């Protein structure tokens, strides 16, 4: 796991160090996105398949779980995809019913 990358390149996403598992918790709450916008950012823009936190606890809508039992190169690629998506911001065009371009409320 590339912790330096997280600390330097993705300060908006808090990583919780795993304790005896190959899953890490990612806290996206600093991005101030709606649940739908966060899922769109991760799935459609970053093109990652992370497990939503609300599968484990209904109040954890701003958390996602990432499996890191993969080669380091794959994990690094996923982190770069996530950074690229976070840097670009949410593409609000995914929500055809949105009355605003304020991506934090998509």
Tab-separated table of N, CA and C in Angstrom:
chain	number	residue	atom	x	y	z
A	1	UNK	N	0.837	-1.178	0.000
A	1	UNK	CA	0.000	0.000	0.000
A	1	UNK	C	0.880	1.239	0.000
A	2	UNK	N	0.576	2.176	-0.842
A	2	UNK	CA	1.383	3.376	-0.984
A	2	UNK	C	0.830	4.498	-0.105
A	3	UNK	N	1.218	4.476	1.171
A	3	UNK	CA	0.710	5.463	2.140
A	3	UNK	C	1.181	6.879	1.829
A	4	UNK	N	2.384	7.018	1.281
A	4	UNK	CA	2.886	8.352	0.938
A	4	UNK	C	1.999	8.992	-0.124
A	5	UNK	N	1.547	8.187	-1.064
A	5	UNK	CA	0.652	8.699	-2.098
A	5	UNK	C	-0.600	9.269	-1.459
A	6	UNK	N	-1.183	8.504	-0.550
A	6	UNK	CA	-2.396	8.985	0.120
A	6	UNK	C	-2.150	10.275	0.867
A	7	UNK	N	-1.093	10.324	1.623
A	7	UNK	CA	-0.810	11.509	2.434
A	7	UNK	C	-0.561	12.739	1.563
A	8	UNK	N	0.153	12.560	0.475
A	8	UNK	CA	0.542	13.692	-0.367
A	8	UNK	C	-0.437	14.018	-1.484
A	9	UNK	N	-1.017	13.015	-2.084
A	9	UNK	CA	-1.808	13.218	-3.292
A	9	UNK	C	-3.318	13.162	-3.095
A	10	UNK	N	-3.777	12.516	-2.046
A	10	UNK	CA	-5.219	12.397	-1.808
A	10	UNK	C	-5.581	12.810	-0.387
A	11	UNK	N	-5.265	14.035	0.002
A	11	UNK	CA	-5.578	14.439	1.376
A	11	UNK	C	-7.077	14.535	1.635
A	12	UNK	N	-7.882	14.600	0.561
A	12	UNK	CA	-9.330	14.696	0.714
A	12	UNK	C	-9.964	13.372	1.129
A	13	UNK	N	-9.212	12.292	0.980
A	13	UNK	CA	-9.720	10.953	1.300
A	13	UNK	C	-8.886	10.395	2.447
A	14	UNK	N	-9.542	10.099	3.552
A	14	UNK	CA	-8.842	9.572	4.723
A	14	UNK	C	-8.797	8.056	4.653
A	15	UNK	N	-7.616	7.508	4.826
A	15	UNK	CA	-7.413	6.067	4.801
A	15	UNK	C	-7.272	5.556	6.227
A	16	UNK	N	-8.019	4.505	6.538
A	16	UNK	CA	-7.888	3.865	7.842
A	16	UNK	C	-7.073	2.598	7.677
A	17	UNK	N	-5.952	2.545	8.367
A	17	UNK	CA	-5.022	1.420	8.300
A	17	UNK	C	-5.727	0.130	8.715
A	18	UNK	N	-5.582	-0.915	7.907
A	18	UNK	CA	-6.208	-2.190	8.268
A	18	UNK	C	-5.507	-2.846	9.455
A	19	UNK	N	-6.279	-3.522	10.242
A	19	UNK	CA	-5.734	-4.275	11.374
A	19	UNK	C	-6.059	-5.749	11.168
A	20	UNK	N	-5.139	-6.456	10.549
A	20	UNK	CA	-5.313	-7.887	10.354
A	20	UNK	C	-6.229	-8.253	9.205
A	21	UNK	N	-6.347	-7.396	8.207
A	21	UNK	CA	-7.188	-7.707	7.060
A	21	UNK	C	-6.574	-7.102	5.801
A	22	UNK	N	-7.099	-7.482	4.676
A	22	UNK	CA	-6.632	-6.964	3.390
A	22	UNK	C	-7.630	-5.953	2.820
A	23	UNK	N	-8.463	-5.407	3.685
A	23	UNK	CA	-9.437	-4.393	3.292
A	23	UNK	C	-9.082	-3.079	3.986
A	24	UNK	N	-9.176	-1.982	3.268
A	24	UNK	CA	-8.969	-0.682	3.905
A	24	UNK	C	-10.260	0.128	3.795
A	25	UNK	N	-10.484	0.954	4.807
A	25	UNK	CA	-11.627	1.870	4.804
A	25	UNK	C	-11.164	3.202	4.263
A	26	UNK	N	-11.939	3.763	3.360
A	26	UNK	CA	-11.677	5.085	2.816
A	26	UNK	C	-12.828	5.996	3.228
A	27	UNK	N	-12.494	7.133	3.809
A	27	UNK	CA	-13.491	8.107	4.249
A	27	UNK	C	-13.478	9.271	3.262
A	28	UNK	N	-14.574	9.439	2.545
A	28	UNK	CA	-14.696	10.475	1.524
A	28	UNK	C	-15.449	11.704	2.025
A	29	UNK	N	-15.737	11.796	3.308
A	29	UNK	CA	-16.604	12.859	3.824
A	29	UNK	C	-16.047	14.268	3.593
A	30	UNK	N	-14.729	14.414	3.483
A	30	UNK	CA	-14.148	15.744	3.234
A	30	UNK	C	-14.530	16.298	1.860
A	31	UNK	N	-14.999	15.434	0.966
A	31	UNK	CA	-15.388	15.883	-0.368
A	31	UNK	C	-16.757	16.562	-0.371
A	32	UNK	N	-17.535	16.362	0.695
A	32	UNK	CA	-18.868	16.963	0.816
A	32	UNK	C	-19.768	16.652	-0.376
A	33	UNK	N	-19.803	15.383	-0.766
A	33	UNK	CA	-20.637	14.953	-1.882
A	33	UNK	C	-21.890	14.258	-1.378
A	34	UNK	N	-22.932	14.312	-2.170
A	34	UNK	CA	-24.110	13.511	-1.857
A	34	UNK	C	-23.727	12.043	-2.040
A	35	UNK	N	-24.532	11.145	-1.503
A	35	UNK	CA	-24.249	9.713	-1.642
A	35	UNK	C	-24.198	9.312	-3.116
A	36	UNK	N	-25.161	9.798	-3.898
A	36	UNK	CA	-25.216	9.457	-5.323
A	36	UNK	C	-24.003	10.009	-6.068
A	37	UNK	N	-23.601	11.231	-5.740
A	37	UNK	CA	-22.446	11.837	-6.409
A	37	UNK	C	-21.161	11.086	-6.069
A	38	UNK	N	-21.026	10.657	-4.815
A	38	UNK	CA	-19.839	9.899	-4.418
A	38	UNK	C	-19.772	8.577	-5.171
A	39	UNK	N	-20.881	7.870	-5.226
A	39	UNK	CA	-20.892	6.584	-5.946
A	39	UNK	C	-20.590	6.794	-7.426
A	40	UNK	N	-21.123	7.864	-8.002
A	40	UNK	CA	-20.840	8.160	-9.406
A	40	UNK	C	-19.351	8.456	-9.599
A	41	UNK	N	-18.783	9.252	-8.722
A	41	UNK	CA	-17.362	9.601	-8.803
A	41	UNK	C	-16.490	8.348	-8.779
A	42	UNK	N	-16.759	7.454	-7.844
A	42	UNK	CA	-15.931	6.255	-7.677
A	42	UNK	C	-16.162	5.249	-8.803
A	43	UNK	N	-17.419	4.954	-9.092
A	43	UNK	CA	-17.734	3.891	-10.055
A	43	UNK	C	-17.550	4.345	-11.503
A	44	UNK	N	-18.131	5.477	-11.862
A	44	UNK	CA	-18.153	5.880	-13.268
A	44	UNK	C	-16.969	6.742	-13.686
A	45	UNK	N	-16.482	7.574	-12.779
A	45	UNK	CA	-15.364	8.438	-13.151
A	45	UNK	C	-14.017	7.789	-12.837
A	46	UNK	N	-13.858	7.231	-11.647
A	46	UNK	CA	-12.601	6.554	-11.310
A	46	UNK	C	-12.574	5.132	-11.862
A	47	UNK	N	-13.756	4.607	-12.187
A	47	UNK	CA	-13.901	3.245	-12.722
A	47	UNK	C	-13.356	2.195	-11.759
A	48	UNK	N	-13.748	2.355	-10.476
A	48	UNK	CA	-13.340	1.417	-9.435
A	48	UNK	C	-14.561	0.720	-8.858
A	49	UNK	N	-14.367	-0.496	-8.431
A	49	UNK	CA	-15.429	-1.265	-7.786
A	49	UNK	C	-15.104	-1.380	-6.304
A	50	UNK	N	-15.502	-0.364	-5.547
A	50	UNK	CA	-15.299	-0.369	-4.101
A	50	UNK	C	-16.613	-0.746	-3.433
A	51	UNK	N	-16.516	-1.305	-2.249
A	51	UNK	CA	-17.711	-1.710	-1.515
A	51	UNK	C	-18.235	-0.527	-0.708
A	52	UNK	N	-19.502	-0.136	-0.923
A	52	UNK	CA	-20.069	0.984	-0.166
A	52	UNK	C	-20.102	0.700	1.329
A	53	UNK	N	-19.750	1.692	2.117
A	53	UNK	CA	-19.735	1.545	3.571
A	53	UNK	C	-21.092	1.284	4.171
A	54	UNK	N	-22.152	1.770	3.509
A	54	UNK	CA	-23.484	1.558	4.071
A	54	UNK	C	-23.949	0.107	3.954
A	55	UNK	N	-23.184	-0.737	3.293
A	55	UNK	CA	-23.478	-2.173	3.315
A	55	UNK	C	-23.190	-2.753	4.698
A	56	UNK	N	-22.333	-2.078	5.458
A	56	UNK	CA	-21.914	-2.567	6.770
A	56	UNK	C	-22.569	-1.810	7.910
A	57	UNK	N	-22.839	-0.544	7.691
A	57	UNK	CA	-23.476	0.313	8.706
A	57	UNK	C	-24.219	1.411	7.946
A	58	UNK	N	-25.498	1.542	8.171
A	58	UNK	CA	-26.317	2.474	7.385
A	58	UNK	C	-25.831	3.917	7.437
A	59	UNK	N	-25.148	4.296	8.486
A	59	UNK	CA	-24.675	5.680	8.606
A	59	UNK	C	-23.334	5.923	7.906
A	60	UNK	N	-22.735	4.901	7.339
A	60	UNK	CA	-21.405	5.024	6.718
A	60	UNK	C	-21.497	5.281	5.208
A	61	UNK	N	-22.361	6.198	4.813
A	61	UNK	CA	-22.558	6.461	3.387
A	61	UNK	C	-21.371	7.163	2.732
A	62	UNK	N	-20.515	7.783	3.508
A	62	UNK	CA	-19.352	8.483	2.958
A	62	UNK	C	-18.072	7.651	3.057
A	63	UNK	N	-18.232	6.374	3.359
A	63	UNK	CA	-17.102	5.451	3.453
A	63	UNK	C	-17.212	4.405	2.359
A	64	UNK	N	-16.068	3.902	1.933
A	64	UNK	CA	-16.021	2.767	1.019
A	64	UNK	C	-14.868	1.873	1.437
A	65	UNK	N	-15.006	0.607	1.099
A	65	UNK	CA	-13.988	-0.378	1.451
A	65	UNK	C	-13.281	-0.819	0.180
A	66	UNK	N	-11.962	-0.897	0.276
A	66	UNK	CA	-11.139	-1.290	-0.870
A	66	UNK	C	-10.338	-2.533	-0.524
A	67	UNK	N	-10.399	-3.522	-1.404
A	67	UNK	CA	-9.633	-4.744	-1.247
A	67	UNK	C	-8.224	-4.470	-1.776
A	68	UNK	N	-7.222	-4.678	-0.935
A	68	UNK	CA	-5.839	-4.432	-1.350
A	68	UNK	C	-5.033	-5.730	-1.448
A	69	UNK	N	-5.726	-6.852	-1.592
A	69	UNK	CA	-5.055	-8.141	-1.788
A	69	UNK	C	-4.806	-8.327	-3.284
A	70	UNK	N	-4.026	-7.425	-3.829
A	70	UNK	CA	-3.708	-7.399	-5.252
A	70	UNK	C	-2.255	-6.985	-5.409
A	71	UNK	N	-1.693	-7.196	-6.590
A	71	UNK	CA	-0.331	-6.718	-6.821
A	71	UNK	C	-0.251	-5.204	-6.604
A	72	UNK	N	0.865	-4.747	-6.086
A	72	UNK	CA	1.054	-3.333	-5.782
A	72	UNK	C	0.783	-2.447	-6.998
A	73	UNK	N	1.174	-2.893	-8.172
A	73	UNK	CA	0.959	-2.093	-9.382
A	73	UNK	C	-0.530	-1.836	-9.618
A	74	UNK	N	-1.371	-2.818	-9.346
A	74	UNK	CA	-2.828	-2.644	-9.509
A	74	UNK	C	-3.380	-1.667	-8.479
A	75	UNK	N	-2.896	-1.755	-7.261
A	75	UNK	CA	-3.349	-0.843	-6.205
A	75	UNK	C	-2.928	0.584	-6.546
A	76	UNK	N	-1.697	0.751	-6.994
A	76	UNK	CA	-1.217	2.082	-7.375
A	76	UNK	C	-2.038	2.646	-8.533
A	77	UNK	N	-2.369	1.804	-9.496
A	77	UNK	CA	-3.193	2.256	-10.624
A	77	UNK	C	-4.565	2.707	-10.129
A	78	UNK	N	-5.153	1.948	-9.214
A	78	UNK	CA	-6.459	2.323	-8.653
A	78	UNK	C	-6.372	3.662	-7.928
A	79	UNK	N	-5.300	3.878	-7.183
A	79	UNK	CA	-5.124	5.144	-6.469
A	79	UNK	C	-4.992	6.313	-7.446
A	80	UNK	N	-4.293	6.097	-8.534
A	80	UNK	CA	-4.147	7.157	-9.533
A	80	UNK	C	-5.487	7.450	-10.211
A	81	UNK	N	-6.269	6.414	-10.471
A	81	UNK	CA	-7.598	6.615	-11.047
A	81	UNK	C	-8.476	7.415	-10.084
A	82	UNK	N	-8.402	7.080	-8.803
A	82	UNK	CA	-9.188	7.789	-7.798
A	82	UNK	C	-8.745	9.247	-7.712
A	83	UNK	N	-7.441	9.487	-7.700
A	83	UNK	CA	-6.930	10.863	-7.642
A	83	UNK	C	-7.400	11.667	-8.845
A	84	UNK	N	-7.317	11.076	-10.015
A	84	UNK	CA	-7.738	11.769	-11.234
A	84	UNK	C	-9.213	12.160	-11.141
A	85	UNK	N	-10.042	11.259	-10.656
A	85	UNK	CA	-11.475	11.539	-10.526
A	85	UNK	C	-11.732	12.613	-9.475
A	86	UNK	N	-11.056	12.523	-8.333
A	86	UNK	CA	-11.234	13.518	-7.266
A	86	UNK	C	-10.778	14.892	-7.760
A	87	UNK	N	-9.652	14.942	-8.442
A	87	UNK	CA	-9.147	16.219	-8.956
A	87	UNK	C	-10.094	16.830	-9.986
A	88	UNK	N	-10.731	15.985	-10.790
A	88	UNK	CA	-11.654	16.475	-11.818
A	88	UNK	C	-12.971	16.944	-11.217
A	89	UNK	N	-13.341	16.390	-10.078
A	89	UNK	CA	-14.633	16.719	-9.480
A	89	UNK	C	-15.734	15.883	-10.098
A	90	UNK	N	-16.894	15.942	-9.505
A	90	UNK	CA	-18.015	15.135	-9.970
A	90	UNK	C	-18.620	15.748	-11.222
A	91	UNK	N	-18.852	14.905	-12.205
A	91	UNK	CA	-19.545	15.317	-13.421
A	91	UNK	C	-21.038	15.226	-13.136
A	92	UNK	N	-21.662	16.361	-12.886
A	92	UNK	CA	-23.075	16.377	-12.484
A	92	UNK	C	-24.027	15.999	-13.608
A	93	UNK	N	-23.537	15.835	-14.814
A	93	UNK	CA	-24.435	15.463	-15.902
A	93	UNK	C	-25.016	14.067	-15.698
A	94	UNK	N	-24.443	13.283	-14.755
A	94	UNK	CA	-24.995	11.950	-14.492
A	94	UNK	C	-26.395	12.044	-13.922
A	95	UNK	N	-26.724	13.146	-13.257
A	95	UNK	CA	-28.017	13.298	-12.595
A	95	UNK	C	-28.898	14.182	-13.461
A	96	UNK	N	-29.690	13.563	-14.302
A	96	UNK	CA	-30.536	14.307	-15.229
A	96	UNK	C	-31.598	15.142	-14.524
A	97	UNK	N	-31.907	14.821	-13.269
A	97	UNK	CA	-32.930	15.547	-12.527
A	97	UNK	C	-32.359	16.680	-11.694
A	98	UNK	N	-31.062	16.878	-11.745
A	98	UNK	CA	-30.450	17.931	-10.929
A	98	UNK	C	-30.872	19.298	-11.456
A	99	UNK	N	-31.243	20.174	-10.564
A	99	UNK	CA	-31.632	21.529	-10.940
A	99	UNK	C	-30.474	22.498	-10.790
A	100	UNK	N	-29.304	21.981	-10.508
A	100	UNK	CA	-28.160	22.838	-10.232
A	100	UNK	C	-26.891	22.159	-10.707
A	101	UNK	N	-25.870	22.916	-10.932
A	101	UNK	CA	-24.561	22.352	-11.250
A	101	UNK	C	-23.665	22.327	-10.034
A	102	UNK	N	-24.234	22.575	-8.873
A	102	UNK	CA	-23.475	22.482	-7.629
A	102	UNK	C	-23.230	21.004	-7.361
A	103	UNK	N	-22.054	20.544	-7.696
A	103	UNK	CA	-21.781	19.106	-7.639
A	103	UNK	C	-21.864	18.513	-6.243
A	104	UNK	N	-21.806	19.342	-5.245
A	104	UNK	CA	-21.920	18.791	-3.895
A	104	UNK	C	-23.343	18.385	-3.575
A	105	UNK	N	-24.285	18.776	-4.394
A	105	UNK	CA	-25.676	18.415	-4.119
A	105	UNK	C	-26.292	17.592	-5.238
A	106	UNK	N	-25.457	17.126	-6.166
A	106	UNK	CA	-25.998	16.372	-7.307
A	106	UNK	C	-26.918	15.266	-6.854
